[in-house]
Short mmCIF file of C-alpha atoms in Angstrom, two decimals:
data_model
loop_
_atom_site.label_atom_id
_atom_site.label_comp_id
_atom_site.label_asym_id
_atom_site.label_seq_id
_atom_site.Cartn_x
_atom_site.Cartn_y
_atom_site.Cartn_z
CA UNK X 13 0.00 0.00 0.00
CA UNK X 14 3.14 2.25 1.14
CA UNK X 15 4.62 1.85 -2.43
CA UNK X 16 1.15 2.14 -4.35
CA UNK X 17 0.40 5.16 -2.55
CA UNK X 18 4.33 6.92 -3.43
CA UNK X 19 3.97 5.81 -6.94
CA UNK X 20 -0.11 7.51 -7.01
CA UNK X 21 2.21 10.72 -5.45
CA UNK X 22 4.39 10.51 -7.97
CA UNK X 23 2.33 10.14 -11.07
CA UNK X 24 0.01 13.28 -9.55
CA UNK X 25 3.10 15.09 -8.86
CA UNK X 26 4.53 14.30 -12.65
CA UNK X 27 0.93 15.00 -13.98
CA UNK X 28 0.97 18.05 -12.17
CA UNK X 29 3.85 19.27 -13.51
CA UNK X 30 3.81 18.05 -16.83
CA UNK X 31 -0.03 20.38 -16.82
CA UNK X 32 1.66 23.38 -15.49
CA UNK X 33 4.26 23.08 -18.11
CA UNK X 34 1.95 22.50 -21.13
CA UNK X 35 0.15 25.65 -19.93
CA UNK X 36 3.69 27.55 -19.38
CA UNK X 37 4.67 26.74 -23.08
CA UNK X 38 1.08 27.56 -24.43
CA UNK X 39 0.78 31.04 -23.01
CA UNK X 40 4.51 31.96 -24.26
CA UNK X 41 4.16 30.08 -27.28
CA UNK X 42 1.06 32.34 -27.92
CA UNK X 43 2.38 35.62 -26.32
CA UNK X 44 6.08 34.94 -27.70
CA UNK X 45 4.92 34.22 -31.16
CA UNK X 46 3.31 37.30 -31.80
CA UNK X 47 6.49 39.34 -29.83
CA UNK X 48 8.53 37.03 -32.63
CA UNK X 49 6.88 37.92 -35.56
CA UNK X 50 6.81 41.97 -34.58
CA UNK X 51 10.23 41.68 -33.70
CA UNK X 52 11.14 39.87 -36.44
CA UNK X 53 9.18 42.28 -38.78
CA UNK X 54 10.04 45.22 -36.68
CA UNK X 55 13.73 44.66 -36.70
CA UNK X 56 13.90 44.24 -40.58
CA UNK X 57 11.90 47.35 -41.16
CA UNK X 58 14.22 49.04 -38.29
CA UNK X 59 17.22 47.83 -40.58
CA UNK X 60 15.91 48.45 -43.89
CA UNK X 61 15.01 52.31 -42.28
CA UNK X 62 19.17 52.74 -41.12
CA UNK X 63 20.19 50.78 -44.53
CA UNK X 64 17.75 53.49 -46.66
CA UNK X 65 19.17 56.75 -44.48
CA UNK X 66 22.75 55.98 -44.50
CA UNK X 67 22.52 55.70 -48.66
CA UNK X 68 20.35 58.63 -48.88
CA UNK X 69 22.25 61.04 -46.76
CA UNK X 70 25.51 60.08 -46.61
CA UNK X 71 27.89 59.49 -44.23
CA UNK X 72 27.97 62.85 -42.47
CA UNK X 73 23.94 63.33 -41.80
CA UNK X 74 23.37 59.90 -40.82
CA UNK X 75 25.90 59.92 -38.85
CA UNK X 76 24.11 62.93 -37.40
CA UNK X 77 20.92 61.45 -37.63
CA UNK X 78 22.39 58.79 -35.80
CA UNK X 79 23.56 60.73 -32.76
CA UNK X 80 20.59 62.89 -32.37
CA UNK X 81 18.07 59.93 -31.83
CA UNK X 82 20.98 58.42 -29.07
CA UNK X 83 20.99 61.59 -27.41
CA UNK X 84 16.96 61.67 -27.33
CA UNK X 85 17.02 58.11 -26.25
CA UNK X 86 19.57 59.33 -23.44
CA UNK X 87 16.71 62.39 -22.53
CA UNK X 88 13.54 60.37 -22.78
CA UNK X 89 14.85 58.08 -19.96
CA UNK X 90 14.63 60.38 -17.14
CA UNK X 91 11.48 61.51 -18.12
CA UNK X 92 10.31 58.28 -17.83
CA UNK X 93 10.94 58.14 -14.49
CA UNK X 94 10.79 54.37 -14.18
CA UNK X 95 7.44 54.23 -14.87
CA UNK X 96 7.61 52.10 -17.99
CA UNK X 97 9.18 48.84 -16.15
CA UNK X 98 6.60 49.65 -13.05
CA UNK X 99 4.19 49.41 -15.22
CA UNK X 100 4.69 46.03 -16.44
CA UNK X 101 5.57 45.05 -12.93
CA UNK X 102 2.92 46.77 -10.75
CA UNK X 103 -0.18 45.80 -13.52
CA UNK X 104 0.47 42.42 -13.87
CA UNK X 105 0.11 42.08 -10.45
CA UNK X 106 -2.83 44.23 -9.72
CA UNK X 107 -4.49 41.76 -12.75
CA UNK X 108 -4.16 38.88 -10.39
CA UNK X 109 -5.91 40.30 -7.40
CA UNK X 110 -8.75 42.30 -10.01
CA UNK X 111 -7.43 45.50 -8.84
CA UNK X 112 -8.95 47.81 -11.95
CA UNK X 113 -8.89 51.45 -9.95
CA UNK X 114 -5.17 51.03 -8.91
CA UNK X 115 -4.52 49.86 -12.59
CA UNK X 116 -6.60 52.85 -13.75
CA UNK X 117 -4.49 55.40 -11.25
CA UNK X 118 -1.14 54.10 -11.58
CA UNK X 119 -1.96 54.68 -15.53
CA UNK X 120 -3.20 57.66 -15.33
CA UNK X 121 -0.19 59.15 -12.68
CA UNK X 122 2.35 58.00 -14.80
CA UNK X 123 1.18 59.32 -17.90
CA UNK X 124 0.78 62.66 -15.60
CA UNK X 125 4.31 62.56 -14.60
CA UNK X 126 5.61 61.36 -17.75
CA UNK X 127 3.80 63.84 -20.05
CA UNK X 128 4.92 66.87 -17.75
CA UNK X 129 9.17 65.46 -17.15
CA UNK X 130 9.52 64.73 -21.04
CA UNK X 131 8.10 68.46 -21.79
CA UNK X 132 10.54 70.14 -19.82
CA UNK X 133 13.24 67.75 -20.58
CA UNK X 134 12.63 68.92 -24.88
CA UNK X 135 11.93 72.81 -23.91
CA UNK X 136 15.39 72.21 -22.14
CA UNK X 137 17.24 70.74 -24.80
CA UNK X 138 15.61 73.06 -27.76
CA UNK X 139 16.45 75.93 -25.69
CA UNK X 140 19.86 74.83 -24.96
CA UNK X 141 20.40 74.72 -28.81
CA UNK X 142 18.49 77.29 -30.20
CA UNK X 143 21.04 79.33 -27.57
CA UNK X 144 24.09 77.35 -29.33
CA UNK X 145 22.81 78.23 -32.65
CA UNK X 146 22.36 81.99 -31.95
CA UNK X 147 25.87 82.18 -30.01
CA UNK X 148 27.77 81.15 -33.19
CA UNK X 149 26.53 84.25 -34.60
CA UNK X 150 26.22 83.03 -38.38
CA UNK X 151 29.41 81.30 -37.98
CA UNK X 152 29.55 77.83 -39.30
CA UNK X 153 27.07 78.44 -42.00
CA UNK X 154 23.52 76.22 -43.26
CA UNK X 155 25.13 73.18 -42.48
CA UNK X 156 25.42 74.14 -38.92
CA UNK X 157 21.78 75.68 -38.53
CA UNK X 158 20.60 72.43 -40.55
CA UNK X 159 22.46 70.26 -37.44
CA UNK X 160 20.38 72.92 -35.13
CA UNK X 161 17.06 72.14 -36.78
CA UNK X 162 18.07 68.20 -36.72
CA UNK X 163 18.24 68.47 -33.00
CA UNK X 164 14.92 70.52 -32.71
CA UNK X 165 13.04 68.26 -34.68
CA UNK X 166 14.70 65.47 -32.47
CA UNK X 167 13.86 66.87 -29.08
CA UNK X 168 10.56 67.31 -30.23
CA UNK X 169 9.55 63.72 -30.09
CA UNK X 170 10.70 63.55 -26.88
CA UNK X 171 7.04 63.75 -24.80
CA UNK X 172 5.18 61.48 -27.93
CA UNK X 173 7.80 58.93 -27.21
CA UNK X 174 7.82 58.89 -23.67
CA UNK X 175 4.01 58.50 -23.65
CA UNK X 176 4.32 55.87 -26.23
CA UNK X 177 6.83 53.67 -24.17
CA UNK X 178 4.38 53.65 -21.32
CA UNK X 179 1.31 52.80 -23.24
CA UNK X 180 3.64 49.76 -24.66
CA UNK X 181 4.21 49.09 -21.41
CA UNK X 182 0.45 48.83 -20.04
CA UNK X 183 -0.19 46.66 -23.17
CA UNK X 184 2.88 44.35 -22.45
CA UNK X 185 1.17 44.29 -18.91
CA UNK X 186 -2.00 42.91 -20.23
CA UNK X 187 -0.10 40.36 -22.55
CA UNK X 188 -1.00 42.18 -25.43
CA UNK X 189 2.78 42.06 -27.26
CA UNK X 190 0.93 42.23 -30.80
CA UNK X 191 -0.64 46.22 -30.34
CA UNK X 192 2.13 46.84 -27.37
CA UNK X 193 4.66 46.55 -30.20
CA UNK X 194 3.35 47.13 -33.33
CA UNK X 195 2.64 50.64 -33.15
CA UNK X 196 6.49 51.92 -32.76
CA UNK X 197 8.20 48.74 -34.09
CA UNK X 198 5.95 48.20 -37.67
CA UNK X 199 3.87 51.30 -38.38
CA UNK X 200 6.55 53.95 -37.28
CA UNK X 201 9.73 52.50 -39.37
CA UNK X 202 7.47 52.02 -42.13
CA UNK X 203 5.89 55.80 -41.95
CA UNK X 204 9.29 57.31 -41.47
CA UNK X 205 10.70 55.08 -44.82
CA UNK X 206 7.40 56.40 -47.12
CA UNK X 207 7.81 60.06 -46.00
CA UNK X 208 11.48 60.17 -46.57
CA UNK X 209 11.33 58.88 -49.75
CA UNK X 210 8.18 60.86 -50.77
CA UNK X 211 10.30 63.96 -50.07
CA UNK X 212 13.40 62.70 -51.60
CA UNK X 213 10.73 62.04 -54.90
CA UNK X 214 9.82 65.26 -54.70
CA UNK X 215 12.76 66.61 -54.89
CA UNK X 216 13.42 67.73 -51.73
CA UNK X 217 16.93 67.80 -50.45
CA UNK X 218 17.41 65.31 -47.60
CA UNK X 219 19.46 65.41 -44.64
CA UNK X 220 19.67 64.51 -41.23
CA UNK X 221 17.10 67.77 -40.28
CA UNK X 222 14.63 66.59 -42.99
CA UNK X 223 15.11 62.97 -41.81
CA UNK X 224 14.38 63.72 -37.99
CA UNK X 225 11.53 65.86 -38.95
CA UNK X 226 9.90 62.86 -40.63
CA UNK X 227 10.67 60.63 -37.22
CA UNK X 228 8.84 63.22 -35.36
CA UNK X 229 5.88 63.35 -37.65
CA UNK X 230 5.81 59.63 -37.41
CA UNK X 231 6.19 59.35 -33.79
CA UNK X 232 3.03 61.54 -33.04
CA UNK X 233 1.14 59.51 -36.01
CA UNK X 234 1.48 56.14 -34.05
CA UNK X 235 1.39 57.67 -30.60
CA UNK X 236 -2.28 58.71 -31.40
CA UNK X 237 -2.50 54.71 -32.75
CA UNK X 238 -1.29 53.32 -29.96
CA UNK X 239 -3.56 55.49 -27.66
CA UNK X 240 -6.78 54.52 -29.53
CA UNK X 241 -5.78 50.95 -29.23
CA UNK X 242 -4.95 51.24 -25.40
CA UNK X 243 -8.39 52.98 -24.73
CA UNK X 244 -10.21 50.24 -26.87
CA UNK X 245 -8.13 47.58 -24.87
CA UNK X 246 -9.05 48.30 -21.79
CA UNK X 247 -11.51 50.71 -21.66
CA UNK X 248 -14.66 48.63 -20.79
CA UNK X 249 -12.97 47.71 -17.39
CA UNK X 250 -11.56 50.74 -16.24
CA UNK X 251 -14.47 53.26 -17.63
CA UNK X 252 -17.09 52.40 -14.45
CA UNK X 253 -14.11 52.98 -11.61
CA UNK X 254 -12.86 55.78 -10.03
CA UNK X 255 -9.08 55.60 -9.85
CA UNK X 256 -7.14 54.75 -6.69
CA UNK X 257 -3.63 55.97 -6.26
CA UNK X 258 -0.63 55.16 -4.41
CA UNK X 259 1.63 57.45 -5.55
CA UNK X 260 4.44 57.89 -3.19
CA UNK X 261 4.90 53.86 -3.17
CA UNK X 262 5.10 54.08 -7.24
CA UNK X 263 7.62 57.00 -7.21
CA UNK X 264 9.99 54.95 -4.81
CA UNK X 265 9.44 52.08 -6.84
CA UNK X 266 9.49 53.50 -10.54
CA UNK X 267 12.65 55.98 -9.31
CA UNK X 268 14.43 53.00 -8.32
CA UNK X 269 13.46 51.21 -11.65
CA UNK X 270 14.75 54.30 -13.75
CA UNK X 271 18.08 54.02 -12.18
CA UNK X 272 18.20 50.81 -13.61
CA UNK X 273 16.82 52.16 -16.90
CA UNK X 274 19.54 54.44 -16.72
CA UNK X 275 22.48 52.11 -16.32
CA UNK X 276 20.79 49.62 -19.14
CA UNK X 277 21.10 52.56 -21.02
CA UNK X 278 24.74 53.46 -20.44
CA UNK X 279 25.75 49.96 -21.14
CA UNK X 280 23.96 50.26 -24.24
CA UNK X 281 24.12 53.47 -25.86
CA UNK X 282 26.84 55.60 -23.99
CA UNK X 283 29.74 54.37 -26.43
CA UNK X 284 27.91 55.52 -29.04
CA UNK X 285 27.36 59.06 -27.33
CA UNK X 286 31.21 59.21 -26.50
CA UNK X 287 32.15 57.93 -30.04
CA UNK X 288 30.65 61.18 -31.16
CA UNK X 289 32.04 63.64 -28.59
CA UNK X 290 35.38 61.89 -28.54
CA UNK X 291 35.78 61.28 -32.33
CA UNK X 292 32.93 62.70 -34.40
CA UNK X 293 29.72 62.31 -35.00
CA UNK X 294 30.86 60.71 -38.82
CA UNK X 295 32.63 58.12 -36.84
CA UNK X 296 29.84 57.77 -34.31
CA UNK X 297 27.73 56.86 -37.11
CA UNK X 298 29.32 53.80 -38.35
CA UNK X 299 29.90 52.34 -34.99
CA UNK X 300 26.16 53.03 -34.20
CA UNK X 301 25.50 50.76 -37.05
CA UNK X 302 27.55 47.69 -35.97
CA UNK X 303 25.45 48.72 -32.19
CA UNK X 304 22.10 48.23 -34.47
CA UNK X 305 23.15 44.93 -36.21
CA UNK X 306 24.84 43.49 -33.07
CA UNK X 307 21.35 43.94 -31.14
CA UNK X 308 20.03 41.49 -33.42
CA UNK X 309 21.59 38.55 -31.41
CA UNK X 310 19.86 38.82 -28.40
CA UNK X 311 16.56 40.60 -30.24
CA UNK X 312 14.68 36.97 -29.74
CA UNK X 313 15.37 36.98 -25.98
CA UNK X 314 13.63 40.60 -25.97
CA UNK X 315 11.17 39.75 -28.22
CA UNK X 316 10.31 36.84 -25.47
CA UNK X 317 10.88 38.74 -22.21
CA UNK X 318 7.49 40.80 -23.87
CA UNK X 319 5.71 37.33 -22.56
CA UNK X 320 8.15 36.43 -20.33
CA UNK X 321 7.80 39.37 -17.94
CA UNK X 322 4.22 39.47 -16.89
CA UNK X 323 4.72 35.55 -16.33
CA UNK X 324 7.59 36.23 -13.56
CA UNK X 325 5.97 38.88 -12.18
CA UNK X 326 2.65 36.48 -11.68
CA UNK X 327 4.38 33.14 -10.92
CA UNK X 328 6.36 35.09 -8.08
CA UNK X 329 3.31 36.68 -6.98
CA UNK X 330 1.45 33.73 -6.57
CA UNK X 331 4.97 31.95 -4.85
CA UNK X 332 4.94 29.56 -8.02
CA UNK X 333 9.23 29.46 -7.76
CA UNK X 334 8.57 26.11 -9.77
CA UNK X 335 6.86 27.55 -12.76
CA UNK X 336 9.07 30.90 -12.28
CA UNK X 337 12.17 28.64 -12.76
CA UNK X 338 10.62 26.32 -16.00
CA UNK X 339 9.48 30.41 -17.57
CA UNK X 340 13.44 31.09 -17.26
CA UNK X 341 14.77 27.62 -18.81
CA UNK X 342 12.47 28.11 -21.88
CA UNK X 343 12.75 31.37 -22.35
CA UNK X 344 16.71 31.36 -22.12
CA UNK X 345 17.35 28.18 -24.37
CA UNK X 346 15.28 30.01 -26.83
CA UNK X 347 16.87 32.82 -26.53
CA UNK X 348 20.64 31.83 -26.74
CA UNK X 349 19.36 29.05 -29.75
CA UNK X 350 18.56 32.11 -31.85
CA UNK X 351 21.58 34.38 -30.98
CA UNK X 352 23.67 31.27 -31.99
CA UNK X 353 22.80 31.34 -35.36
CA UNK X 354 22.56 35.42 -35.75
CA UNK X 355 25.89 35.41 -34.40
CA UNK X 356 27.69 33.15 -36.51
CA UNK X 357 25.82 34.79 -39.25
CA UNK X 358 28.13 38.10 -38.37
CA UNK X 359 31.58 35.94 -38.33
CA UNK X 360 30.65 34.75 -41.86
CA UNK X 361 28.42 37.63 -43.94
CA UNK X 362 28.84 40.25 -41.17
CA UNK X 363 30.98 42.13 -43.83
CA UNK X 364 28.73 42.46 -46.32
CA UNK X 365 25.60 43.17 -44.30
CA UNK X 366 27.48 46.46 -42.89
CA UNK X 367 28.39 47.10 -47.14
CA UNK X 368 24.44 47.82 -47.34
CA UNK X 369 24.68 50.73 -45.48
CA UNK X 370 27.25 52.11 -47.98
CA UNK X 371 31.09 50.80 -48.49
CA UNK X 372 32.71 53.16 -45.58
CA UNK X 373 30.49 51.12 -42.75
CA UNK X 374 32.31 48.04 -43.46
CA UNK X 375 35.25 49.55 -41.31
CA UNK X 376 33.60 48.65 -38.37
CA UNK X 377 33.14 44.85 -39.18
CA UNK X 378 35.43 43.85 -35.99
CA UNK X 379 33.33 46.38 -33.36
CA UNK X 380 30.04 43.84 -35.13
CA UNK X 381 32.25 41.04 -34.17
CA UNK X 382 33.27 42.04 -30.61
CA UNK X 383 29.80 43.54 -29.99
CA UNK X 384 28.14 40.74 -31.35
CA UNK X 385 29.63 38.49 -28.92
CA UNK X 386 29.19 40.33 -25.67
CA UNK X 387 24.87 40.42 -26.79
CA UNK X 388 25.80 36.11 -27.42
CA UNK X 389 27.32 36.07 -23.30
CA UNK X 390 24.34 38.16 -22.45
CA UNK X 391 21.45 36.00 -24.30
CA UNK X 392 23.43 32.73 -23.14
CA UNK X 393 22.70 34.56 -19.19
CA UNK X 394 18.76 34.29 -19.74
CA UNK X 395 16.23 36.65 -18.33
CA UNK X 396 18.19 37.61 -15.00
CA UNK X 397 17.48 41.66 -14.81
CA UNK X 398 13.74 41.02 -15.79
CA UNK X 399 13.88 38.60 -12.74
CA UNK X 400 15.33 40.46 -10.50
CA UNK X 401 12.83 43.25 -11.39
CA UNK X 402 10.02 41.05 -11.29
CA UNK X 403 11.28 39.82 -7.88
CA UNK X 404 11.90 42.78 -5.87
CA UNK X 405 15.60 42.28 -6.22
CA UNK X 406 15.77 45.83 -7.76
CA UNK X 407 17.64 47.73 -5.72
CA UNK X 408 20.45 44.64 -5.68
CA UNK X 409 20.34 44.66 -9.30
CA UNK X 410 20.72 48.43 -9.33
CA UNK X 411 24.21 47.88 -7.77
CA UNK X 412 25.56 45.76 -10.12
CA UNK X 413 24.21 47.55 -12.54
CA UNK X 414 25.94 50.80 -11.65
CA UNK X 415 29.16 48.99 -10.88
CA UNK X 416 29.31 48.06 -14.49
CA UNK X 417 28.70 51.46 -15.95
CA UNK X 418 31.42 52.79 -14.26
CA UNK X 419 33.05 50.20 -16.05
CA UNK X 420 31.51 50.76 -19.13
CA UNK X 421 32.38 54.37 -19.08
CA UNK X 422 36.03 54.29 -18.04
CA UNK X 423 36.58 51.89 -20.87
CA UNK X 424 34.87 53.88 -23.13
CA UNK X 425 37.08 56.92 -21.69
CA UNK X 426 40.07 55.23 -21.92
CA UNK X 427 39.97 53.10 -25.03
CA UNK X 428 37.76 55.40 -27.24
CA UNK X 429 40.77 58.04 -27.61
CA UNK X 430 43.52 55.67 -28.53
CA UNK X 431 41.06 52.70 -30.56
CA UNK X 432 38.22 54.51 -31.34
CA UNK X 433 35.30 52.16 -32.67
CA UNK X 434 37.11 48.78 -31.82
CA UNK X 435 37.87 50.46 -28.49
CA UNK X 436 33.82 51.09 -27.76
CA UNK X 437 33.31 47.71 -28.64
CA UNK X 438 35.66 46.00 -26.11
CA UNK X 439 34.18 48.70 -23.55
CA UNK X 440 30.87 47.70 -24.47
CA UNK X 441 31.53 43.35 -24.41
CA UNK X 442 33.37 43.87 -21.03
CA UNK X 443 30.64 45.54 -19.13
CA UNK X 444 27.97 43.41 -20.83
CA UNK X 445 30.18 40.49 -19.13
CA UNK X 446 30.11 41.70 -15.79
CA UNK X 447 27.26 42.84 -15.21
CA UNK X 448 25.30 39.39 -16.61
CA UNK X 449 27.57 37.60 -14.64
CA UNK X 450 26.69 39.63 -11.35
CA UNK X 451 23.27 39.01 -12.10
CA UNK X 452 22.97 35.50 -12.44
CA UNK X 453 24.50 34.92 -9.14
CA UNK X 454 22.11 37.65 -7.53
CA UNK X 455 18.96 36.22 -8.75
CA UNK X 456 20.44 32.45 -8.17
CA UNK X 457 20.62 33.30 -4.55
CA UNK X 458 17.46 34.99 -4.21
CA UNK X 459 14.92 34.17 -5.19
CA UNK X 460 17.11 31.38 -6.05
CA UNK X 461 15.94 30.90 -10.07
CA UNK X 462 18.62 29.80 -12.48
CA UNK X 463 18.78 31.74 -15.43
CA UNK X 464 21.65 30.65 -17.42
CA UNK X 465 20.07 28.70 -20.51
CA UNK X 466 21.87 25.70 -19.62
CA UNK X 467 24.04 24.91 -16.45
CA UNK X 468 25.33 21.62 -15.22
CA UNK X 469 23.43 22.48 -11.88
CA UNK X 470 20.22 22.01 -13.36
CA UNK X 471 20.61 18.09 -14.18
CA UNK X 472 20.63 17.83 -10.93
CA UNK X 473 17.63 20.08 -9.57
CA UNK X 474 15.83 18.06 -12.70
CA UNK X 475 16.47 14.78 -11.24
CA UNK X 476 14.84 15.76 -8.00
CA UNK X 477 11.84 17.46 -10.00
CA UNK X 478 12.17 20.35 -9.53
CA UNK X 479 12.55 22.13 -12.64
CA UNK X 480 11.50 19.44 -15.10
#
């Protein structure tokens, strides 16, 4: 009876397992294979959109187109304030418990917050300059006023795109990846593409200013989209109940999320920005497309974490460490399967995919080599910041994370100078490396998930049943 009854246990506790795990692969192969195809989609158009600019302005304006949208990307974060990764974190929970008027006021306050930060943060930079501009007292000629309008038309965007990345977020919160994404990742690309070249038909002479103007344009085209589809998404719960907010526990929160946002950012982008203060923005240009390409090898883990990250934030919230754990294996293998191939795609054609953007980018084939490894290390790591966000590991993460943009940025300092673009790349693949590593051992001691995509640890949590 003893042994009949263990192997009943047993079989329940396989069958249970084996139903959470059907139901685990279901929901991401659903939610992950719309993120896929918009990614996949949204990443060609992306690349088709750099390929078309860098042959229709040269050089010299995309490589200022190129450095305007990083130093956007570099102002839009602050404004922010966090508020896009609370989002995702706070909502998903809030959807387990039926919480519609804290959804409805956290919304609400962050689009508040957001809309009123990203407005001063583009009157600032305009300002700043306009003031530039009117200093150099004609000096410098059109081509310097044109780099002054290229920056207007840049800063601009700043509030539609900060709005934007929090209505993605409340859709990603909803597990809605196909209208979180599509809005900035398919319709945007493709409007900026068609109004370029409609001018360039016309006969209109292009260059970075007239490039940036059509981003802007496009930006507030699928902001109004994406806003439409957010109201229409959600609107039938949240119409009927008056908001409740907690807003001084969502500023600590979000503020401690946007340092994070911050240092992703740095790690990310801040070789690019010192490329063009420390050796031009011409230069800056071509090593921000080897940064664009290299992205690609760890694009399918992103295009997964869209899924991935509501799941860890309700798994943990319902103390499901098992099916937190099995969301991280299958989302990581996935992951690091896909940047496998991308990346030996680089080593072999790598070459000749940066000879689309014109024959000058192919300088910058080893940075694509170096960079391309560091996002292979980091897509091999798994899901270990969206973990530790999910988690409440946060403010842990936080440290590593700013440990390794001080790294990132004395690199950059010191190796930039002397190396230039294969300099930013090292800077960038050494960072990447420490900071991955730091995370993997944060979030395997608490809450004690594996992340890695494979680790000779896990044969032996499978054998006990754990993970399996």
């Amino acid at each position: 009876m003893k042994l009949g009854g263990k192997e009943g246990s047993a079989s329940s506790a396989s069958a249970g397992a084996g139903s959470i795990r059907t139901l685990i692969t279901s929901r991401l192969s659903r939610g992950g294979g719309a993120s896929f195809l918009i990614n996949s989609v949204g990443m060609g158009l992306a690349m088709l959109l750099q390929i078309a600019l860098a042959r229709l302005l040269g050089v010299q304006d995309y490589g200022i187109y190129a450095f305007v949208t990083t130093v956007v990307t570099f102002m839009v974060f602050p404004a922010k304030l966090g508020f896009d990764t609370a989002t995702v974190k706070l909502v998903s929970a809030y959807r387990v418990k039926g919480d519609w008027p804290l959804i409805k006021g956290l919304l609400r306050r962050s689009n508040q917050i957001g809309f009123t930060l990203s407005v001063l943060a583009a009157l600032i930079g305009i300002a700043v300059v306009a003031l530039m501009d009117w200093g150099r007292g004609g000096q410098g000629g059109s081509e310097a006023h044109a780099k002054t309008i290229a920056y207007i038309a840049g800063f601009a965007a700043i509030p539609l795109l900060t709005l934007a990345t929090l209505r993605q977020s409340a859709l990603q919160a909803m597990k809605d990846a196909l209208f979180a994404q599509m809005p900035e990742k398919i319709i945007r690309p493709v409007l900026t593409i068609g109004f370029v070249a409609a001018l360039g038909a016309a006969g209109v002479k292009l260059g970075a200013a007239m490039a940036l103007l059509c981003f802007a344009v496009a930006t507030a085209v699928t902001y109004v989209i994406g806003a439409i589809v957010l109201k229409k998404r959600i609107g039938s719960q949240t119409a009927a109940v008056k908001p409740n907010y907690e807003t001084r526990g969502w500023l600590r929160l979000s503020s401690s999320l946007m340092i994070n946002a911050g240092m992703y950012l740095i790690l990310g982008q801040l070789n690019v920005l010192m490329m063009g203060f420390m050796r031009g923005e011409t230069e800056s240009g071509l090593f921000s497309a080897a940064v664009r390409l290299a992205v690609l090898v760890s694009f399918m883990l992103t295009a997964v974490n869209m899924t991935a990250s509501p799941l860890v934030s309700e798994k943990y919230a319902k103390g499901d460490m098992a099916g937190l754990q099995r969301v991280c294996i299958r989302t990581g293998r996935i992951g690091f399967a896909f940047a496998a191939v991308v990346f030996a795609y680089f080593v072999v054609l790598g070459h000749w995919t940066l000879g689309l953007f014109g024959p000058e980018f192919t300088k910058a084939y080893p940075s694509l080599l170096i960079l391309a490894f560091g996002q292979l290390f980091s897509a091999y790591c798994g899901q270990n910041g969206t973990v530790a966000t999910m988690t409440g590991r946060q403010n842990a993460l936080t440290k590593v994370l700013i440990a390794a943009a001080f790294v990132n940025a004395a690199l950059n300092a010191l190796l930039i100078p002397t190396m230039g673009m294969l300099g930013g790349a090292l800077a960038s693949t050494l960072s990447i490396i420490v900071w991955n590593s730091a995370a993997v051992l944060l979030v395997r001691r608490k809450p004690g998930v594996q992340t890695l995509a494979w680790a000779p640890s896990l044969s032996f949590a499978r054998k006990r049943g754990n993970y399996s």
